[in-house]
C-alpha angles and dihedrals in degrees: 000000000000124000120262116269113265092245092056093047092050091047091053091048091052091048091051092047092050092046092053092045093050094050092045092052091049092051093045090053095044099042106015128258097263094050095048117089132201087245090057090052093047092052093048092048092041094234135115120272088242090057090057093050092045089061097034118030094195133027089239089062089065091059096042099042092157095053095120090057090047097047095045097036102095094045091048092051092051092045090054096045119135127254110284093014122126125220090251094051093048093049093046092050092048093047094052089048088053090051090054093053094039091239114202090212092067092046111282096131105138127251097276094053093041090053090051090056095043092051094052121077088193094055093044089053091048090049090054089049091051091051089052092048091049091052091049091051090051091049091053092050093048091050090053095043095050097040091237116188119246108276094021105141095198098094091049092048092049092047090050091055095043093042090046091055090055091044095056092044091050089051092051091052089050093049094047090048091052089051088061101251119151123243094257092054091044091049092052092050097044094046088060091045091050091055090054096042097047090040089063088060096046094093102050098031105031093105099029118120095358111176106235 
């Protein structure tokens, strides 16, 4: 009997991955992240424990299943910036667009999910790590885009400021969500905050990494 076509195999893998993720999220919300085990998730999804760990190396990965998009997001936005656009302008524009569509990647997760994160020291630590990784990815991209010399600290300093802006705005969205505000109210508040936060960077970074 011949092997399954690649498309069918990949489709089944995606279905299994999504099944595991959905059951994990449900259990994390019902029982708390710390109290839920990989074995619990495997039983709920009707798969082997090894299957769960094959798809998700760490339990935290099950909670943050869009972490690759998160970690690489700022670098990708800067890489795709328009002609004549600076890194700051591109990131500000993209963030405000994310606010308008209530993008989960910038923090619009809903109160239940936000509470799950806030109640878990493990998830809070992983979130901080993801912010650090995102900043490092942006620094690497900026170094390449500006032709920075080895040892030049400028790309890292710029990434720290730009990444820090996104970090504090993410935290504000999380806090407002935990306070029970709806997405529309949060979006209105955070849009104003974004203007102030990015405005603080307009002087030092207005002309940095302009695509020309």
